[in-house]
PDB file of C-alpha atoms in Angstrom:
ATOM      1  CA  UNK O   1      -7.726 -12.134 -13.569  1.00 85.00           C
ATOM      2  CA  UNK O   2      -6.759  -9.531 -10.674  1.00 92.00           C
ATOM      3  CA  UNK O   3      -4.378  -6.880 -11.116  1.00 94.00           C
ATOM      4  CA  UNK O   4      -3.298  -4.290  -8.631  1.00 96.00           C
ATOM      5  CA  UNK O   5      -1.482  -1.563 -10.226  1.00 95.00           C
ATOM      6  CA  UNK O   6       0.482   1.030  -8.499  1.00 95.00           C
ATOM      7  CA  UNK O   7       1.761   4.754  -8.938  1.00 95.00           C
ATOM      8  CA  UNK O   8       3.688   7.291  -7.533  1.00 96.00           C
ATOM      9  CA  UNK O   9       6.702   6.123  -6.412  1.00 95.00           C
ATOM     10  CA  UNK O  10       9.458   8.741  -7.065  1.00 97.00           C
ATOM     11  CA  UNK O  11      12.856  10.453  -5.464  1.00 98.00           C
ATOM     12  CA  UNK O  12      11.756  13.191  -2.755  1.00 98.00           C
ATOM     13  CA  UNK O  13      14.072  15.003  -0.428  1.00 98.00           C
ATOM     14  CA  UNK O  14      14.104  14.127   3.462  1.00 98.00           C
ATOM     15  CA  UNK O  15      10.930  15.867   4.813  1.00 98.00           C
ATOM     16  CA  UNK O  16       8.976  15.817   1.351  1.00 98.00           C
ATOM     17  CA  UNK O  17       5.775  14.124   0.424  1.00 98.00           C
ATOM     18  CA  UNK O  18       5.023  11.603  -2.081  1.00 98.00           C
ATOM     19  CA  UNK O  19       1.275   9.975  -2.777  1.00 98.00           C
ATOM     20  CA  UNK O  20       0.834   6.382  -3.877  1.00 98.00           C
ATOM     21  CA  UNK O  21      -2.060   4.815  -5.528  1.00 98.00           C
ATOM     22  CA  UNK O  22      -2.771   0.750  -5.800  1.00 97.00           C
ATOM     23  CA  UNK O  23      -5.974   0.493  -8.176  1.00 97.00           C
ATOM     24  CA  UNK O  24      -7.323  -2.713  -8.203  1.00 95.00           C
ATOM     25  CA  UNK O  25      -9.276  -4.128 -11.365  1.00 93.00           C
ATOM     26  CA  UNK O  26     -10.788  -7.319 -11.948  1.00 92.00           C
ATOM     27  CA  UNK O  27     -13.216 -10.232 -11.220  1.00 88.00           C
ATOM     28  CA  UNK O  28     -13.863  -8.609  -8.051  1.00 89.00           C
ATOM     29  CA  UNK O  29     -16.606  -9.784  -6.212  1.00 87.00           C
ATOM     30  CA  UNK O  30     -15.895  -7.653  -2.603  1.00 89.00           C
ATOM     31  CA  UNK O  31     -12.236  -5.841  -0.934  1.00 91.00           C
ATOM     32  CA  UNK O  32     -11.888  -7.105   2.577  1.00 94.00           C
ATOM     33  CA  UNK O  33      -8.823  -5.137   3.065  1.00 96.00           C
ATOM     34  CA  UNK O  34      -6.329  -3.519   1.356  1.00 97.00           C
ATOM     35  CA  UNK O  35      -2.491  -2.495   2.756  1.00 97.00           C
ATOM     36  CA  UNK O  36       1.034  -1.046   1.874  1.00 98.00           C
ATOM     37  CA  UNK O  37       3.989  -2.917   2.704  1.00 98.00           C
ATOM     38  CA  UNK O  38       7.669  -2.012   2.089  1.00 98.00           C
ATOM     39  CA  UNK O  39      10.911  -3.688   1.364  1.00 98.00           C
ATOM     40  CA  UNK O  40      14.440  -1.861   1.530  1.00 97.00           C
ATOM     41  CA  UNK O  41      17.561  -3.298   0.353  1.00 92.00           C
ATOM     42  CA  UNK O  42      18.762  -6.516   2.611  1.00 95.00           C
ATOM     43  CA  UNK O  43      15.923  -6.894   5.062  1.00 97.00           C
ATOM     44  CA  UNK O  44      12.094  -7.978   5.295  1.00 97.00           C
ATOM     45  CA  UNK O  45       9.517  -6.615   3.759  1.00 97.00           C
ATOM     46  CA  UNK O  46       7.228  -4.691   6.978  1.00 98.00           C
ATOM     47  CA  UNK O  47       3.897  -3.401   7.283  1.00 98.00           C
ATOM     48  CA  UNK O  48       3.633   0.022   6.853  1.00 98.00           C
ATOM     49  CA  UNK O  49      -0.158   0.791   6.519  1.00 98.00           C
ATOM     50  CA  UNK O  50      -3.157  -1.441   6.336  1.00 98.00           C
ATOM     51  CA  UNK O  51      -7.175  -0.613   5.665  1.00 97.00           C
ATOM     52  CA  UNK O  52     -10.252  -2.925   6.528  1.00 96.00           C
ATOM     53  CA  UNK O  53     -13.713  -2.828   4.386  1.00 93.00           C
ATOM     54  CA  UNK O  54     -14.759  -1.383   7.550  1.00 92.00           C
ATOM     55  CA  UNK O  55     -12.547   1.655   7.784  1.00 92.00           C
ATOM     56  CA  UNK O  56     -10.040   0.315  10.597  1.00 97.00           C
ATOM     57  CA  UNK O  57      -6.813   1.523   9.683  1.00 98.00           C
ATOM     58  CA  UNK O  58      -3.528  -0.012  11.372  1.00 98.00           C
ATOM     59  CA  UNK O  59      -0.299   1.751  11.147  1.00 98.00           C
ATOM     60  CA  UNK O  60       3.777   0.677  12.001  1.00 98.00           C
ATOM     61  CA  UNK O  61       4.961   2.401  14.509  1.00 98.00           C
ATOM     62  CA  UNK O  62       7.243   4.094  12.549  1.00 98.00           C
ATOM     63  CA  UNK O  63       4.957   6.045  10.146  1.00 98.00           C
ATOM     64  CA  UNK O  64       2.343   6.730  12.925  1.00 98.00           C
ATOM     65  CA  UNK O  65       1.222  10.456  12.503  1.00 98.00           C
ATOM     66  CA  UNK O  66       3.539  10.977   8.913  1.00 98.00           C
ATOM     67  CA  UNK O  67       1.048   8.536   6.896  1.00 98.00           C
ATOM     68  CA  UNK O  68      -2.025   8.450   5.911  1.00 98.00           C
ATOM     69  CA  UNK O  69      -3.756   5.369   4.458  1.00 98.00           C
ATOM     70  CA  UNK O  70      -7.919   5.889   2.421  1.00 97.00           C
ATOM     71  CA  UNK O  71      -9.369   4.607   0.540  1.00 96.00           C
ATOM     72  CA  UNK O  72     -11.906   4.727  -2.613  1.00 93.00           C
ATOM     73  CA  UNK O  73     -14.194   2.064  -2.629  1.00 89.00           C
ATOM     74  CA  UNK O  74     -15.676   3.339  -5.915  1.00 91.00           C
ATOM     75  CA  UNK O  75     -12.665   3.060  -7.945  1.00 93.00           C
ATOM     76  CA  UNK O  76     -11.297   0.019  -6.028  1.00 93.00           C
ATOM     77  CA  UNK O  77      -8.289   2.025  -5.415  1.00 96.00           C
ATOM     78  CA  UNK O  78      -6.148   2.331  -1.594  1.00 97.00           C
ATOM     79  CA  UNK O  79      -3.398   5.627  -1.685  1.00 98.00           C
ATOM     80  CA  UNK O  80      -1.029   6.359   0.556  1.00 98.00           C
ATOM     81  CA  UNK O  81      -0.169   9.973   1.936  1.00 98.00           C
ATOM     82  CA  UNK O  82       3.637  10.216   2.971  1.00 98.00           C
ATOM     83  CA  UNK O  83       4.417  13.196   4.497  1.00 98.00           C
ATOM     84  CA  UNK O  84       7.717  14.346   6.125  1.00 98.00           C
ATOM     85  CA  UNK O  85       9.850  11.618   4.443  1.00 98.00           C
ATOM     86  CA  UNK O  86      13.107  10.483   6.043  1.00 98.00           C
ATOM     87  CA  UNK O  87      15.906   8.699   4.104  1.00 97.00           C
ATOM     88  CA  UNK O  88      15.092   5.690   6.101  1.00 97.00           C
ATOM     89  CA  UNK O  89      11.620   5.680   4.378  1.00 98.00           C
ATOM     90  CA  UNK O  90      13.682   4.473   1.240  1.00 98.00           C
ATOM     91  CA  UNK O  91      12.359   0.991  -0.089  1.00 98.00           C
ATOM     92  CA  UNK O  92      10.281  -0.699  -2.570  1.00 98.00           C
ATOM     93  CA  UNK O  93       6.609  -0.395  -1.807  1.00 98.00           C
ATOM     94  CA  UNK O  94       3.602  -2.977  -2.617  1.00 98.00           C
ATOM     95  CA  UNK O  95       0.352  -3.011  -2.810  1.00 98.00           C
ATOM     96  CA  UNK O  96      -1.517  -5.477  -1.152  1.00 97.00           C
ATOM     97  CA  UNK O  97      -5.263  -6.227  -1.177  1.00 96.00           C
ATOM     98  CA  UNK O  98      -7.259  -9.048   0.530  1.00 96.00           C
ATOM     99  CA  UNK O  99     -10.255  -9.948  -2.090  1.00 93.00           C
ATOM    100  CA  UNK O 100     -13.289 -11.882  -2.535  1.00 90.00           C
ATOM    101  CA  UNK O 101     -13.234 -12.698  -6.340  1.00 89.00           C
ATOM    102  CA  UNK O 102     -15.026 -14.875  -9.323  1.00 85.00           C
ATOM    103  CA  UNK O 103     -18.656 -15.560  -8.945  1.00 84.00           C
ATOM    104  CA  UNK O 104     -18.093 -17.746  -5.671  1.00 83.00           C
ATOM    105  CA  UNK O 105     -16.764 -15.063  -4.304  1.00 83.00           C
ATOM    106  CA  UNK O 106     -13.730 -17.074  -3.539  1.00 90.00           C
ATOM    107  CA  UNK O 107     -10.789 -15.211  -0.744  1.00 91.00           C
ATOM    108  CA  UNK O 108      -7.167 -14.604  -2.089  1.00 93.00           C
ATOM    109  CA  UNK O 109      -4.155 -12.282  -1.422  1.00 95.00           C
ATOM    110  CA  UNK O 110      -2.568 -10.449  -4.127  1.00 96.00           C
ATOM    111  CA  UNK O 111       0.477  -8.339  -4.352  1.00 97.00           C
ATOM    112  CA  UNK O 112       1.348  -5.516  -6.827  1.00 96.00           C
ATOM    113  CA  UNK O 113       4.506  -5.116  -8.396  1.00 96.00           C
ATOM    114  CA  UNK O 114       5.933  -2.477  -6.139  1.00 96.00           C
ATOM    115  CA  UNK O 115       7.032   0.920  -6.554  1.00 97.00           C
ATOM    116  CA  UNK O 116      10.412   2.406  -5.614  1.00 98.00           C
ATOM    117  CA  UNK O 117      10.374   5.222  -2.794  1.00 98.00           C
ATOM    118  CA  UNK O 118      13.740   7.061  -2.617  1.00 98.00           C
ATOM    119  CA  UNK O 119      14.324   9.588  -0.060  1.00 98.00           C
ATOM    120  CA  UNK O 120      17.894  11.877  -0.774  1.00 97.00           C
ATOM    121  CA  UNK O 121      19.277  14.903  -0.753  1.00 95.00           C
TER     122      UNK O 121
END
């Protein structure tokens, strides 16, 4: 069984900071790549910030140079740095993680159970 819990969601004020965490504990065998998507009310849930095994970071346009996506391979565990939050940052935010798990080593995609971002004054 796989789990990838999250923290630090919260209510900041337009140009605050907030930090997420998304540890992930398990049968875990290797992390290919682990990533932060988003979801506000009525539309799609977007990329916001992904991380390969390798270190290759890939970010949406619009968080380029306000986020920051690391990881920590020893604790399994991928944060995200928001900095200079704008009201349209506001949405539910989930974890994802690409992993190799069980003894086969076997590839699946999980999801966490999000954590709600609200930016207002």
């Amino acid at each position: 069984q796989v789990q990838l819990v999250e923290s630090g969601g919260g209510l900041v004020q337009p140009g605050g900071s907030l930090r997420l965490s998304c540890a992930a504990s398990g049968s875990i065998f290797s992390i290919n790549a682990m990533g932060w998507y988003r979801q506000a009310p009525g539309k799609q849930r977007e990329l916001v910030a992904t991380v390969t095994s390798g270190g290759k970071t890939n970010y949406a346009d619009s968080v380029k140079g306000r986020f920051t996506i690391s990881t920590d391979n020893a604790k399994n565990t991928v944060y995200l740095q928001m900095n200079s939050l704008r009201p349209e940052d506001t949405a539910v935010y989930y974890c994802n993680a690409l992993l190799s798990v069980g003894a086969w080593g076997l590839r699946n995609n999980y999801w966490g159970q999000g954590t709600q971002v609200t930016v207002s004054s």
